Every structure is written in C-alpha cells, then in structure tokens.
Coordinates of C-alpha atoms in Angstrom, one line a residue:
M12 CA -20.1 2.4 33.5
I13 CA -20.8 3.8 37.0
G14 CA -24.1 5.6 37.0
R15 CA -24.7 5.3 33.2
D16 CA -26.1 1.7 32.9
K17 CA -29.6 2.7 32.2
E18 CA -28.6 5.3 29.4
L19 CA -26.0 3.0 28.0
S20 CA -28.5 0.1 27.7
F21 CA -31.0 2.4 26.0
I22 CA -28.4 3.6 23.4
T23 CA -27.2 0.0 22.8
D24 CA -30.7 -1.6 22.3
G25 CA -31.9 1.3 20.4
F26 CA -29.1 1.3 17.7
S27 CA -29.3 -2.6 17.3
K28 CA -30.8 -4.0 14.2
R29 CA -34.1 -4.6 15.8
G30 CA -33.9 -1.3 17.5
L31 CA -36.0 1.7 16.5
L32 CA -33.6 4.5 17.4
R33 CA -32.5 6.6 14.4
S34 CA -30.8 9.6 16.1
S35 CA -30.0 10.5 19.5
I36 CA -27.8 13.1 21.3
V37 CA -26.2 12.6 24.7
L38 CA -26.4 15.7 26.8
G39 CA -24.3 16.7 29.9
S40 CA -22.2 19.5 31.3
E41 CA -18.4 19.5 31.0
G42 CA -16.9 16.6 32.9
M43 CA -19.9 14.4 33.0
G44 CA -18.2 11.7 31.0
K45 CA -19.9 12.2 27.4
T46 CA -16.9 11.1 25.6
I47 CA -16.3 8.0 27.7
F48 CA -20.0 7.3 27.3
L49 CA -19.6 7.4 23.6
E50 CA -16.6 5.1 23.6
K51 CA -18.4 2.6 25.7
A52 CA -21.5 2.8 23.4
K53 CA -19.2 2.4 20.4
S54 CA -17.6 -0.9 21.8
N55 CA -21.1 -2.4 22.7
Y56 CA -22.1 -1.6 19.1
L57 CA -19.2 -3.4 17.5
A58 CA -19.5 -6.3 19.7
K59 CA -23.2 -6.7 19.2
E60 CA -23.2 -6.2 15.5
S61 CA -20.9 -8.4 13.5
K62 CA -21.4 -6.4 10.4
S63 CA -21.1 -2.9 11.8
L64 CA -19.4 0.1 10.4
L65 CA -18.7 2.8 12.9
I66 CA -17.5 6.2 11.9
A67 CA -16.3 8.3 15.0
P68 CA -14.1 11.2 14.1
R69 CA -12.1 13.0 16.8
T70 CA -13.7 16.4 16.4
N71 CA -11.5 18.3 19.0
N72 CA -8.8 18.5 16.2
C73 CA -11.1 19.3 13.4
T74 CA -10.8 22.7 12.3
D75 CA -11.5 22.4 8.7
L76 CA -13.1 20.1 6.2
P77 CA -10.0 18.1 5.2
S78 CA -9.2 17.5 8.8
L79 CA -12.6 16.2 9.5
L80 CA -12.7 14.0 6.5
S81 CA -9.2 12.6 7.3
S82 CA -10.4 11.8 10.9
M83 CA -13.6 10.3 9.6
A84 CA -11.5 7.9 7.5
R85 CA -8.9 7.0 10.1
D86 CA -11.3 6.5 12.8
I87 CA -13.5 3.9 11.1
S88 CA -14.1 0.7 13.2
V89 CA -15.9 -2.4 11.9
G90 CA -17.4 -5.5 13.3
N91 CA -15.9 -9.0 13.0
G92 CA -17.9 -9.8 9.9
I93 CA -16.0 -7.1 7.8
G94 CA -12.4 -7.2 6.7
K95 CA -10.2 -4.3 8.0
S96 CA -7.7 -4.4 5.1
E97 CA -10.0 -2.7 2.7
I98 CA -10.9 0.0 5.2
G99 CA -7.3 0.8 5.7
K100 CA -6.9 1.0 1.8
F101 CA -9.8 3.4 1.6
A102 CA -8.4 5.7 4.5
R103 CA -5.1 5.9 2.4
F104 CA -7.0 6.6 -0.9
L105 CA -9.1 9.4 0.7
G106 CA -5.8 11.0 2.1
T107 CA -4.3 11.2 -1.5
Q108 CA -7.7 12.4 -2.9
I109 CA -7.9 15.3 -0.3
I110 CA -4.5 16.6 -1.2
Q111 CA -5.4 16.4 -4.9
F112 CA -8.7 18.2 -4.4
E113 CA -7.0 20.9 -2.3
S114 CA -4.6 21.5 -5.1
T115 CA -7.6 21.8 -7.5
L116 CA -9.3 24.3 -5.2
R117 CA -6.3 26.6 -4.9
E118 CA -6.4 26.9 -8.6
S119 CA -10.1 27.1 -9.2
G120 CA -11.4 28.7 -5.9
D121 CA -14.6 26.7 -6.4
I122 CA -15.4 25.7 -2.7
D123 CA -18.9 24.3 -3.5
D124 CA -17.3 21.8 -6.0
F125 CA -14.6 21.0 -3.4
E126 CA -17.1 20.3 -0.8
N127 CA -19.3 18.0 -3.3
K128 CA -16.2 16.0 -4.4
L129 CA -15.2 15.3 -0.7
A130 CA -18.6 14.0 0.0
L131 CA -19.0 12.0 -3.1
T132 CA -15.4 10.4 -2.7
F133 CA -16.0 9.6 1.0
V134 CA -19.3 7.8 0.4
T135 CA -18.4 6.0 -3.0
G136 CA -14.9 5.1 -1.6
I137 CA -16.3 3.6 1.6
E138 CA -19.1 1.5 -0.4
D139 CA -16.2 0.3 -2.7
A140 CA -14.2 -0.9 0.4
I141 CA -17.3 -2.7 1.8
I142 CA -17.9 -4.5 -1.5
H143 CA -14.4 -5.5 -1.9
S144 CA -14.3 -6.9 1.5
G145 CA -16.9 -9.4 0.2
N146 CA -20.0 -8.0 2.0
E147 CA -23.3 -6.7 0.5
L148 CA -24.1 -3.0 1.2
K149 CA -27.5 -3.7 2.5
E150 CA -26.2 -6.1 5.1
V151 CA -24.0 -3.5 6.7
C152 CA -25.3 -1.4 9.8
P153 CA -23.4 2.0 9.8
L154 CA -23.3 4.3 12.9
L155 CA -21.9 7.9 12.8
I156 CA -20.8 9.2 16.1
I157 CA -19.9 12.9 16.6
D158 CA -18.7 14.0 19.9
N159 CA -19.1 17.8 21.0
L160 CA -21.4 18.6 18.2
D161 CA -22.0 22.0 19.7
R162 CA -18.3 22.9 19.4
L163 CA -18.0 21.9 15.7
D164 CA -17.3 24.7 13.2
K165 CA -20.4 26.0 11.6
N166 CA -19.0 25.4 8.0
L167 CA -18.4 21.8 9.1
L168 CA -22.1 21.6 10.3
N169 CA -23.2 22.9 7.0
W170 CA -21.3 20.4 5.1
L171 CA -22.5 17.6 7.2
C172 CA -26.2 18.5 6.7
G173 CA -25.6 19.5 3.2
P174 CA -23.3 17.9 0.5
F175 CA -22.5 14.8 3.0
N176 CA -26.3 14.4 3.8
Q177 CA -27.3 14.6 0.0
Q178 CA -24.7 11.8 -0.9
I179 CA -25.6 9.4 2.0
R180 CA -29.2 9.7 1.1
K181 CA -28.4 8.2 -2.3
S182 CA -26.2 5.6 -1.0
A183 CA -27.4 1.9 -0.4
L184 CA -24.9 1.5 2.4
F185 CA -26.1 4.5 4.5
K186 CA -29.8 3.7 4.2
K187 CA -30.0 2.2 7.4
C188 CA -27.6 4.5 9.2
R189 CA -27.8 5.6 12.8
F190 CA -26.6 8.7 14.2
L191 CA -25.2 9.4 17.9
F192 CA -24.1 13.0 19.0
S193 CA -23.2 14.6 22.1
A194 CA -23.2 18.2 23.4
N195 CA -23.2 20.2 26.6
K196 CA -26.9 21.2 26.2
G197 CA -29.5 21.6 23.6
S198 CA -29.6 24.7 21.6
E199 CA -31.5 26.4 18.7
D200 CA -28.4 25.8 16.4
L201 CA -28.5 22.1 17.1
N202 CA -32.2 22.0 16.5
R203 CA -31.7 23.7 13.1
F204 CA -29.1 21.2 12.3
F205 CA -31.2 18.4 13.1
A206 CA -34.0 19.8 10.9
D207 CA -31.7 20.6 7.9
F208 CA -30.3 17.0 8.3
G209 CA -34.0 15.8 8.0
F210 CA -34.3 14.0 11.4
D211 CA -37.8 13.7 12.5
K212 CA -36.8 13.4 16.0
T213 CA -33.6 13.2 17.8
I214 CA -33.8 11.5 21.1
P215 CA -32.0 13.4 24.0
V216 CA -30.1 11.3 26.5
K217 CA -29.3 13.4 29.6
L218 CA -26.3 12.1 31.7
P219 CA -27.4 12.5 35.5
S220 CA -25.1 13.6 38.2
L221 CA -23.7 10.8 40.3
T222 CA -25.3 9.9 43.6
T223 CA -23.5 9.5 46.8
D224 CA -23.2 5.8 46.4
Q225 CA -21.9 6.3 42.9
C226 CA -19.4 8.8 44.1
L227 CA -17.9 6.3 46.6
K228 CA -17.9 3.5 43.9
L229 CA -16.0 5.7 41.5
A230 CA -13.5 6.7 44.1
K231 CA -12.9 3.1 44.9
S232 CA -12.5 2.1 41.3
L233 CA -9.7 4.8 41.1
G234 CA -8.0 3.6 44.1
F235 CA -9.1 6.3 46.6
E236 CA -10.6 5.7 50.1
I237 CA -13.1 8.4 51.3
S238 CA -14.8 8.4 54.6
N239 CA -17.6 11.0 53.7
P240 CA -18.8 10.4 50.1
E241 CA -21.8 12.7 50.7
S242 CA -19.3 15.8 51.2
Y243 CA -17.4 14.7 48.0
R244 CA -20.8 14.5 46.2
I245 CA -21.8 18.1 47.4
K246 CA -18.5 19.6 46.7
S247 CA -18.2 17.8 43.0
E248 CA -21.9 18.4 42.3
G249 CA -21.9 14.6 41.2
N250 CA -19.5 15.6 38.2
P251 CA -17.1 12.8 37.6
L252 CA -14.3 15.1 36.4
K253 CA -14.7 17.5 39.4
L254 CA -14.7 14.5 41.8
L255 CA -11.5 13.3 40.2
K256 CA -9.9 16.6 40.8
I257 CA -11.0 16.9 44.3
L258 CA -9.8 13.2 45.0
K259 CA -6.3 14.3 43.7
N260 CA -6.2 17.4 45.7
P261 CA -8.5 16.9 48.6
T262 CA -7.0 19.6 51.0
N263 CA -7.0 22.5 48.6
V264 CA -10.8 22.3 47.8
T265 CA -12.8 25.4 48.9
N266 CA -16.2 26.9 48.1
K267 CA -14.4 29.2 45.8
D268 CA -12.6 26.6 44.1
R269 CA -15.9 24.7 43.6
N270 CA -17.3 27.8 42.0
V271 CA -14.4 28.2 39.6
M272 CA -14.5 24.5 38.7
S273 CA -18.1 25.0 37.9
N274 CA -17.2 27.5 35.3
T275 CA -14.1 25.7 34.1
D276 CA -13.7 24.6 30.5
P277 CA -11.7 21.4 30.1
K278 CA -10.0 23.0 27.0
S279 CA -8.1 25.2 29.6
T280 CA -6.8 22.2 31.4
P281 CA -3.8 21.7 31.6
S282 CA -3.0 25.4 31.7
F283 CA -0.1 26.7 29.8
S284 CA 1.2 27.9 33.2
D285 CA 1.9 24.5 34.2
F286 CA 4.8 24.2 31.5
S287 CA 8.1 26.2 31.0
E288 CA 8.8 28.1 27.9
K289 CA 10.8 25.4 26.5
E290 CA 8.3 22.7 27.2
L291 CA 5.6 24.9 25.5
N292 CA 7.7 24.9 22.4
Y293 CA 7.8 21.0 22.7
L294 CA 4.2 20.9 22.9
L295 CA 3.9 23.1 20.0
F296 CA 6.0 20.8 17.8
A297 CA 4.2 17.8 18.9
S298 CA 0.8 19.4 18.3
Y299 CA 1.1 18.9 14.6
P300 CA 1.8 15.4 13.6
S301 CA -0.9 12.8 14.3
R302 CA 1.7 10.3 15.5
I303 CA 4.5 11.6 17.3
N304 CA 8.0 10.1 16.8
R305 CA 11.5 11.6 16.4
Y306 CA 11.2 11.1 12.6
N307 CA 8.0 13.1 12.3
L308 CA 9.2 15.8 14.8
E309 CA 12.3 16.7 12.7
F310 CA 9.9 18.2 10.0
F311 CA 9.0 21.0 12.6
C312 CA 12.2 21.4 14.5
T313 CA 16.0 20.4 14.5
P314 CA 16.9 16.8 15.1
K315 CA 18.3 17.8 18.6
D316 CA 15.2 19.5 19.7
A317 CA 13.3 16.6 18.2
A318 CA 15.1 14.1 20.4
F319 CA 14.7 16.2 23.5
C320 CA 10.9 16.8 22.7
F321 CA 10.2 13.1 22.1
N322 CA 12.1 12.1 25.3
W323 CA 10.3 14.7 27.5
L324 CA 6.7 13.7 26.0
K325 CA 7.5 10.0 26.9
R326 CA 7.7 11.0 30.5
Q327 CA 4.4 13.0 30.4
K328 CA 1.9 10.1 30.8
Q329 CA -0.9 12.6 31.6
I330 CA -0.8 14.2 28.1
A331 CA 0.7 11.7 25.7
N332 CA -0.3 8.0 25.3
S333 CA 2.2 5.6 24.1
E334 CA 1.2 3.2 21.3
R335 CA 2.5 -0.2 20.8
D336 CA 4.9 0.8 18.0
G337 CA 6.5 3.3 20.3
D338 CA 4.7 6.3 18.8
L339 CA 3.0 8.9 21.1
I340 CA -0.4 10.3 20.7
L341 CA -0.8 13.9 22.2
D342 CA -4.0 14.7 24.1
E343 CA -6.5 15.8 21.5
Q344 CA -7.7 18.6 23.9
L345 CA -4.2 20.0 24.4
K346 CA -3.3 19.4 20.8
N347 CA -6.2 21.7 19.7
Q348 CA -5.3 24.3 22.2
M349 CA -1.8 24.6 21.2
R350 CA -2.9 24.8 17.5
Q351 CA -5.3 27.6 18.2
F352 CA -2.8 29.5 20.2
H353 CA -0.2 29.1 17.5
Q354 CA -2.8 30.3 14.8
Q355 CA -3.3 33.5 16.8
E356 CA 0.4 34.2 17.4
D357 CA 1.7 33.5 14.1
P358 CA -0.7 32.6 11.4
N359 CA 1.6 32.2 8.6
E360 CA 3.9 29.7 10.3
A361 CA 0.7 27.9 11.8
E362 CA -0.7 27.4 8.3
E363 CA 2.6 26.1 7.0
M364 CA 3.1 23.7 9.7
S365 CA -0.5 22.6 9.4
T366 CA 0.1 22.0 5.7
K367 CA 3.3 19.8 6.5
A368 CA 1.3 17.9 9.0
T369 CA -1.4 17.1 6.3
I370 CA 1.3 16.0 4.0
I371 CA 3.1 13.9 6.5
D372 CA -0.2 12.2 7.7
A373 CA -1.0 11.5 4.0
F374 CA 2.4 10.0 3.2
T375 CA 2.8 8.0 6.4
S376 CA -0.7 6.5 6.1
I377 CA 0.5 5.1 2.7
F378 CA 3.9 4.3 3.9
P379 CA 3.8 3.8 7.7
D380 CA 7.4 2.2 8.0
P381 CA 9.9 5.2 8.1
N382 CA 12.8 2.6 7.2
Q383 CA 11.2 2.1 3.9
H384 CA 10.4 5.9 2.9
W385 CA 13.7 6.0 0.8
I386 CA 12.1 3.4 -1.5
P387 CA 9.2 5.5 -2.8
I388 CA 11.3 8.7 -2.8
N389 CA 13.6 7.1 -5.2
L390 CA 11.2 5.1 -7.3
H391 CA 8.5 7.7 -7.7
I392 CA 10.7 9.5 -10.3
F393 CA 10.3 6.5 -12.7
E394 CA 7.6 6.5 -15.4
S395 CA 8.3 2.9 -15.3
F396 CA 10.9 0.5 -13.9
T397 CA 11.8 -3.2 -13.6
E398 CA 13.5 -5.2 -11.3
G399 CA 16.5 -5.6 -13.6
L400 CA 16.9 -1.8 -13.8
C401 CA 16.8 -1.6 -9.8
K402 CA 19.5 -4.3 -9.6
K403 CA 21.7 -2.1 -11.9
L404 CA 21.0 1.1 -10.1
F405 CA 21.0 0.1 -6.3
D406 CA 23.4 -2.0 -4.3
E407 CA 22.6 -5.7 -3.4
V408 CA 21.0 -4.7 0.1
E409 CA 18.9 -2.0 -1.3
F410 CA 17.8 -4.2 -4.2
G411 CA 16.7 -6.8 -1.9
E412 CA 14.6 -4.4 0.1
I413 CA 13.0 -3.2 -3.1
V414 CA 12.0 -6.7 -4.4
L415 CA 10.3 -7.2 -1.0
F416 CA 8.6 -3.9 -1.2
V417 CA 7.3 -4.6 -4.8
E418 CA 6.1 -8.0 -3.7
N419 CA 4.1 -6.6 -0.7
R420 CA 2.9 -3.3 -2.0
T421 CA 0.8 -4.1 -4.9
D422 CA -1.8 -1.7 -3.7
V423 CA 0.3 1.2 -4.6
L424 CA 2.0 -0.2 -7.8
V425 CA 0.6 -0.3 -11.3
T426 CA 1.9 -3.6 -13.0
T427 CA 2.1 -4.2 -16.6
N428 CA 3.9 -7.4 -17.6
K429 CA 7.2 -7.0 -15.7
Q430 CA 7.2 -3.3 -15.4
F431 CA 6.1 -1.3 -12.5
S432 CA 5.0 2.2 -11.7
F433 CA 3.4 4.2 -8.8
N434 CA -0.1 5.3 -9.4
D435 CA -0.5 9.2 -9.9
D436 CA -1.8 9.9 -6.4
V437 CA 0.9 8.2 -4.7
K438 CA 3.5 10.1 -7.0
L439 CA 1.6 13.4 -6.0
V440 CA 1.9 12.8 -2.2
T441 CA 5.5 11.5 -2.5
K442 CA 6.6 14.8 -4.4
R443 CA 4.8 16.9 -1.7
F444 CA 6.6 15.0 1.0
I445 CA 10.0 15.6 -0.7
E446 CA 9.1 19.3 -1.2
I447 CA 8.7 19.7 2.7
G448 CA 12.0 18.0 3.5
G449 CA 11.1 14.4 3.3
G450 CA 14.4 13.3 1.4
S451 CA 15.6 13.3 -1.9
P452 CA 16.4 10.5 -4.6
K453 CA 20.0 9.2 -4.9
Q454 CA 22.5 11.7 -6.5
G455 CA 22.8 10.9 -10.2
L456 CA 20.0 8.4 -10.1
V457 CA 18.2 10.1 -13.1
E458 CA 21.4 10.2 -15.3
K459 CA 22.1 6.5 -14.7
A460 CA 18.6 5.6 -15.5
K461 CA 18.7 7.5 -18.8
D462 CA 22.0 5.8 -19.7
E463 CA 20.4 2.3 -18.8
W464 CA 17.3 3.3 -21.0
I465 CA 19.6 4.1 -24.1
K466 CA 21.3 0.5 -23.5
Y467 CA 18.0 -1.0 -23.1
Q468 CA 16.7 0.5 -26.6
E469 CA 19.7 -0.9 -28.3
E470 CA 19.5 -4.3 -26.8
S471 CA 15.6 -4.5 -27.4
T472 CA 16.2 -3.5 -31.1
Q473 CA 18.6 -6.6 -31.4
K474 CA 16.4 -8.8 -29.5
R475 CA 13.3 -7.7 -31.7
S476 CA 15.1 -8.6 -34.9
K477 CA 16.1 -12.0 -33.5
L478 CA 12.7 -12.6 -32.2
E479 CA 10.9 -11.6 -35.5
Q480 CA 13.2 -13.9 -37.5
E481 CA 12.4 -16.9 -35.1
K482 CA 8.7 -16.1 -35.6
L483 CA 9.1 -16.1 -39.5
N484 CA 11.0 -19.4 -39.3
F485 CA 8.3 -21.0 -37.2
E486 CA 5.6 -19.6 -39.4
E487 CA 7.1 -21.2 -42.5
E488 CA 7.6 -24.5 -40.8
A489 CA 3.9 -24.6 -39.8
F490 CA 2.9 -23.9 -43.3
D491 CA 5.0 -26.8 -44.6
A492 CA 3.6 -29.1 -42.0
E493 CA 0.0 -28.1 -42.6
K494 CA 0.6 -28.9 -46.4
Q495 CA 2.1 -32.3 -45.6
I496 CA -0.9 -33.1 -43.5
L497 CA -3.2 -32.3 -46.3
S498 CA -1.3 -34.5 -48.6
L499 CA -1.2 -37.4 -46.2
D500 CA -4.9 -37.0 -45.5
E501 CA -5.7 -37.2 -49.2
L502 CA -3.6 -40.3 -49.5
K503 CA -5.4 -41.7 -46.5
K504 CA -8.8 -41.1 -48.0
Q505 CA -7.6 -42.6 -51.4
L506 CA -6.3 -45.8 -50.1
L507 CA -9.5 -46.4 -48.0
S508 CA -11.5 -45.7 -51.2
D509 CA -9.6 -48.2 -53.3
F510 CA -9.9 -50.8 -50.5
K511 CA -13.7 -50.3 -50.5
N512 CA -14.0 -50.5 -54.2
P513 CA -12.1 -53.6 -55.3
I514 CA -13.3 -53.4 -59.0
R515 CA -10.6 -50.9 -59.4
Q516 CA -8.0 -53.4 -58.3
K517 CA -8.7 -56.1 -61.3
P518 CA -5.7 -57.1 -63.4
K519 CA -5.0 -54.8 -66.5
K520 CA -3.5 -55.5 -69.9
E521 CA -0.9 -53.5 -71.1
Y522 CA 0.4 -53.7 -74.8
T523 CA 4.0 -52.9 -75.9
F524 CA 6.4 -53.9 -78.7
S525 CA 9.8 -55.3 -78.9
T526 CA 12.2 -57.0 -81.4
S527 CA 12.6 -60.8 -82.1
L528 CA 16.0 -61.6 -83.4
I529 CA 14.9 -65.1 -84.7
L530 CA 12.0 -63.7 -86.9
I531 CA 14.5 -61.0 -88.2
V532 CA 17.0 -63.7 -89.3
I533 CA 14.4 -66.0 -90.7
G534 CA 12.8 -63.2 -92.5
I535 CA 16.0 -61.7 -94.0
G536 CA 17.2 -65.4 -94.9
T537 CA 13.9 -66.0 -96.7
V538 CA 14.1 -62.7 -98.7
G539 CA 17.8 -63.6 -99.5
A540 CA 17.0 -67.2 -100.6
S541 CA 14.2 -65.9 -102.8
L542 CA 16.9 -63.7 -104.6
F543 CA 19.4 -66.6 -105.2
F544 CA 17.0 -69.4 -106.1
D545 CA 14.6 -69.2 -109.0
S546 CA 12.4 -71.8 -107.4
L547 CA 11.5 -69.4 -104.6
G548 CA 9.3 -66.7 -105.9
T549 CA 7.8 -63.5 -104.9
I550 CA 5.5 -65.2 -102.3
H551 CA 8.6 -66.2 -100.4
A552 CA 10.2 -62.8 -100.5
S553 CA 6.9 -61.4 -99.2
C554 CA 6.7 -63.7 -96.4
G555 CA 10.3 -63.0 -95.6
L556 CA 9.6 -59.3 -95.5
V557 CA 6.6 -59.7 -93.1
L558 CA 8.7 -61.9 -90.9
T559 CA 11.3 -59.3 -90.8
I560 CA 8.9 -56.5 -90.0
F561 CA 7.2 -58.6 -87.3
G562 CA 10.8 -59.3 -85.9
F563 CA 11.2 -55.6 -85.4
F564 CA 7.9 -54.8 -84.0
W565 CA 6.8 -57.9 -81.9
P566 CA 3.8 -57.3 -79.8
N567 CA 3.8 -58.1 -76.0
I568 CA 1.0 -58.3 -73.7
E569 CA 1.5 -57.7 -70.0
I570 CA -1.1 -58.2 -67.2
K571 CA -0.8 -55.8 -64.2
K572 CA -2.1 -57.1 -61.1
T573 CA -2.9 -55.1 -57.6
A574 CA -0.1 -54.3 -55.2
V575 CA -1.7 -56.6 -52.4
Q576 CA -1.5 -60.3 -53.6
S577 CA -2.7 -62.5 -50.7
T578 CA -5.6 -64.6 -49.6
G579 CA -7.9 -64.5 -46.5
N580 CA -7.7 -61.5 -44.1
S581 CA -4.4 -60.1 -45.7
P582 CA -5.9 -57.2 -47.6
R583 CA -7.7 -55.8 -44.5
L584 CA -4.6 -56.0 -42.3
A585 CA -2.5 -54.3 -45.1
I586 CA -4.9 -51.3 -45.3
E587 CA -5.2 -50.9 -41.7
T588 CA -1.4 -50.8 -41.2
Q589 CA -1.2 -48.3 -44.0
Q590 CA -3.9 -46.3 -42.2
R591 CA -2.2 -46.5 -38.9
S592 CA 1.0 -45.5 -40.3
L593 CA -0.5 -42.5 -41.9
A594 CA -2.4 -41.4 -39.1
H595 CA 0.7 -41.6 -36.8
R596 CA 2.6 -39.4 -39.3
I597 CA -0.3 -37.0 -39.4
N598 CA -0.6 -36.9 -35.5
G599 CA 3.1 -36.3 -35.3
L600 CA 2.9 -33.3 -37.8
S601 CA -0.2 -32.0 -35.7
S602 CA 1.8 -32.1 -32.6
R603 CA 4.6 -30.3 -34.2
I604 CA 2.1 -27.6 -35.5
S605 CA 0.6 -27.2 -31.9
S606 CA 4.1 -26.9 -30.3
I607 CA 4.9 -24.4 -33.1
H608 CA 1.7 -22.3 -32.4
G609 CA 2.6 -22.3 -28.7
N610 CA 6.1 -21.0 -29.6
L611 CA 4.5 -18.4 -31.9
E612 CA 2.1 -17.2 -29.1
S613 CA 5.1 -16.9 -26.7
L614 CA 7.1 -15.0 -29.4
T615 CA 4.2 -12.7 -29.9
S616 CA 3.8 -11.9 -26.2
D617 CA 7.5 -11.2 -26.0
L618 CA 7.4 -9.0 -29.0
E619 CA 4.4 -7.2 -27.5
S620 CA 6.1 -6.8 -24.2
L621 CA 9.3 -5.6 -25.8
D622 CA 7.3 -3.0 -27.8
Q623 CA 5.6 -1.9 -24.6
G624 CA 9.0 -1.7 -22.8
M625 CA 10.4 0.3 -25.7
N626 CA 7.5 2.7 -25.5
A627 CA 7.6 3.1 -21.7
P628 CA 10.9 5.2 -20.9
Y629 CA 12.2 5.1 -17.6
I630 CA 12.4 8.8 -17.1
S631 CA 9.9 11.2 -18.8
E632 CA 11.6 14.0 -20.7

C-alpha cells in the first residue's frame, strides 16, 4: 500500500502467532483509506497464518443485532489449514437460528434472553464448525476486525462488550483472539467500550497524510499523469479520496471546493441528486437483497421493474460490483444510505422490506440455486417422504432432480432408513419464504400424498403379515435344525466313547427258544409205543413226554459280535469315517442355521422399517 507500509508491517507482525499485539485501532479521517488498510491487513493475516479464523463483518449495513450476526457469519474467512465447507454450514445454521430467535422474541419480549442466545449460538456454533473441520480449537488463531467502530450503533457496542464478550471469554477457541478496529478518531465512547471489553491497552495506529512523492505514485498507479504533485498534495491535504476526486475533476477544484471536501462525509457520496426518480426507485429495490439478481428483485417490485432495475445496475460499475455467478453487490455505503432514507420516509414499508430481505437471505444461504427452490417448497410439507413416493407424485424430469438433490443435500435432510425429511429449521425458513411470495407447492400435492399414504398403509399391512409368516417359518426350521445338531453330536460322542472302551464291544450270548420237530415226533412216538406194548413201561412214557416237551421248547444260544469285524487298522478307519460323516452333517446344519439367522435379522429389520414407515405419515393431520 502506498504510504502505509510501516503501519501495515506493524499490524501484520503484531497479530502473528509470535506477535504481542492483542488489540489495535486504526485511526484516520474520512478518505484516508482505513477500509482498504483493513482489507490488506486481512489478506496478509490469512496468508501468514494457515490456521487463522478471521471475522470481518461489513458494519455499514448493520443496523441491528440480527444484521450484525448475519454479516459476522457470512464474512468469515479461514486460512488454508481450515476447511471452508463447515464454515459455510455454520453460516446457514446461524441464519435459521436468528429467524427462530426473532420469532421467540416477538412472543416473549425478553431482549436480554434474545441477546444471550445469539451470543451463545454464534460462539458454540463456530467452535463446532472448527472441530468438525478436523482442527483443535487451541490451534486456531481468531482475529475480529470491525471497521468504523465509531459509527456502530450503541446497542451493538453494548452487545459486543456484554453478552458476546462474556461468551468468548469462556471459549477455548477465542482464548488467543486478536482485535482490530478502525475509527475516524479516538473518543471517550470508544475508550469506555475498550474498558468494558476488558482490554488493558488498545494500540492506536494513525494513518498519516500522503507525501508529495506518495501522491505522485498514487496518481500514476491510477493512470493519471500530473506535472505538479505538490499542488495536488496541498489541494487534497494528502487525503487519498480527495486526491482521487481532484484527479477526476482537476479543472473544477477551488479553495471553496477543498473546504467543502474537508467536511464531506463519504456517506453522502454519490448524492441523490445524481440519480433520476426512476433510478432512485431502482436503488431502493436493490438496497434490500444482499445479492442482487432478477429473481430476488421480484420480491420487492414487479417482474418488469426487476428486469429494468437489474439491467440498469449492471451498467453502473461505480456502485454495483458484478460477481462470478452474475449477481450484483450494491455499494454498502449507498445501500445503507437508501435504507435510512426509506426508514424515514415510510417506516412500515421499510420494516416489511427489511423482513423480506432477512428471510430471502436466510433461504438463499441454505438453497443458493434459484432453479432448485421448487424442491424444498414442495417437499417441506411432508413429515416424511421416500424416493418411491416422489416418483409417483412428480414427473420423470422432476423426479430426477429430486434424486440428485437428496443425494447432494444431506446437510439439510434427516434420513431414517429410506425415509427423508427436512429438519425443523429448514422447514421454518421455507415456510417464511413461501409467506413472502417465494412460491407454493404443486396444486393437489397434499391430497395425492394422502391417497398414497392410504395405499401404503394397506400394502404395508399385507406385506407385514407375509414377513411375519416367513419369520415364523424360519424360526421353526432353525429350531428343528438345532435339535438335529444336538442328536448328531450325542451320537458322535457315543461312537467315540465306544471306540475308546472296547470292552463294551465283546461278544454277548443271547438265549432263545424254538421247536424241534424230530424230538416232538420221537417223544410222541415213545409215549404211543409205551401205551401199545406192555414191554414198555412208564419209564419209556416219561422219557417220551420229556422229549416232546424239549421238542416244543428247544433252547438256542446266539453269540452277538460287534458291528466292526476286521483286523489291523480297520476299526480306527471306520470310526474316523463315521466321525467325519457326522461332522459334515453337523456343519451343514450349522451353516443352514447361520443362513436362517441372517434371514431372520433381515426380516426383523424389514419389519422395523415397515413399522417405522407406518408410524410416519407423509402429511401430518
């Protein structure tokens, strides 16, 4: 920076990890380049500290606490060592929380609770973002930069040195926080603020006026050739902004002009007189949305006026910067000026448009792509939805966009099994967005969803019965298989026991009785002969009877031998074969039981999912 190298080096080195500077304020009259100086200090700090966290709200447009918090969240920058995605999520989260807290404040009227909640939510939210980005809090070096501290509303100053200060003093993240401010000049109010904040000493850094050589160098850097740089220094008083005006209008500068410029407040530049009435209306419309495009402008005027306004602003390079995505950013100074003017002229309309702008900013921070806004507008009405439901309610093209949205926006969706729903904060912001004219769900969508819910209940009931029957069948099969395993295991043990105890395998005698036809014939014949021949007496008759009886009850002796009848290694081979066979059967049954258990777990999961789906209606009554 021309003429600011010494001061910039002091700030950069002082705020480094090894630096001892805790708090500093850059002082200089209007036009001395304090804002540019802070921007350069900011870029140096980010480049030097890889794990830096820099909070630099644009205070020109901060008229109340929600706008200050929103700017603090949006204008966070981090070094290369910290991921930016989590910081972006934090900014979106804070936007939804601010809207919710504002709603609570309107109901309760408790301003102290409102301020404390905002401070706590900001500090804890940014701590969570740092942790989720994979960094330890103690490794991060935060730097809070507040430009134009002397212009900040007194209530905002009280919040900074009150609830906000109390929260950061409890925070591990802000333990090593540094502070950089700017103001036109020191004052008792600023000294009181620093004392209330708890700074031992805030080092002032005064930006000096440009020398003659520096005026010449600045003019050359801007493409101007001047022959008498000393006269330009005298006329501009070494003020870069005044010098720039003189360079642009060198022939119109007089002593009177110089005196007027000495008392000029940049807030009055450009003047309202520079614009026509129609252009002032365009500026009024454009002063409310943070990012200007035709889509956002239509919330504040007719589509025709929005198109004319946007096209006109694109040509006004001095007051509107064009972003890479085609959006425009209106000059903060002019934006704040237009809002203040509107507040004085029509407070009610200004309040309404400011509320619209807050809601639009919150919604677009969550859903930045206007081409996808129809998706949350339609899906937020569901308590739960599935891809299958969306396929039935939307056409093929819409369904394809919804599938991609669900895959990419897991940060705003609550997922349970195959069911999705928006979190409560997103639903609230979307409802407010619809209320201000952001769109409406498809006609008949609620009725169609209710009809699909009735069909789903009927199909789910039938499916549940079928799943329960399958589960019962598997359980019975598993029980039978377990019984077979027990039986086979017992048999396996018995065979092994018999093999190890061969005494149990000795031959056994078994006694049975049978009839002998020969003995019966001889016996009966002997008895008959003793009756016919006198020579044969009772002895022969008795012998015949005995033979006859033995003939009917002839004793048999049977010797039972073991099942394995072989020699050598044959018994061992037989038992091993039997053991392997039984083990194979047991393993097969065990494998089947394992498969059954897997099926049972799957069925149980399906039943739980089915029950959960049946208890989560698409549309709440």
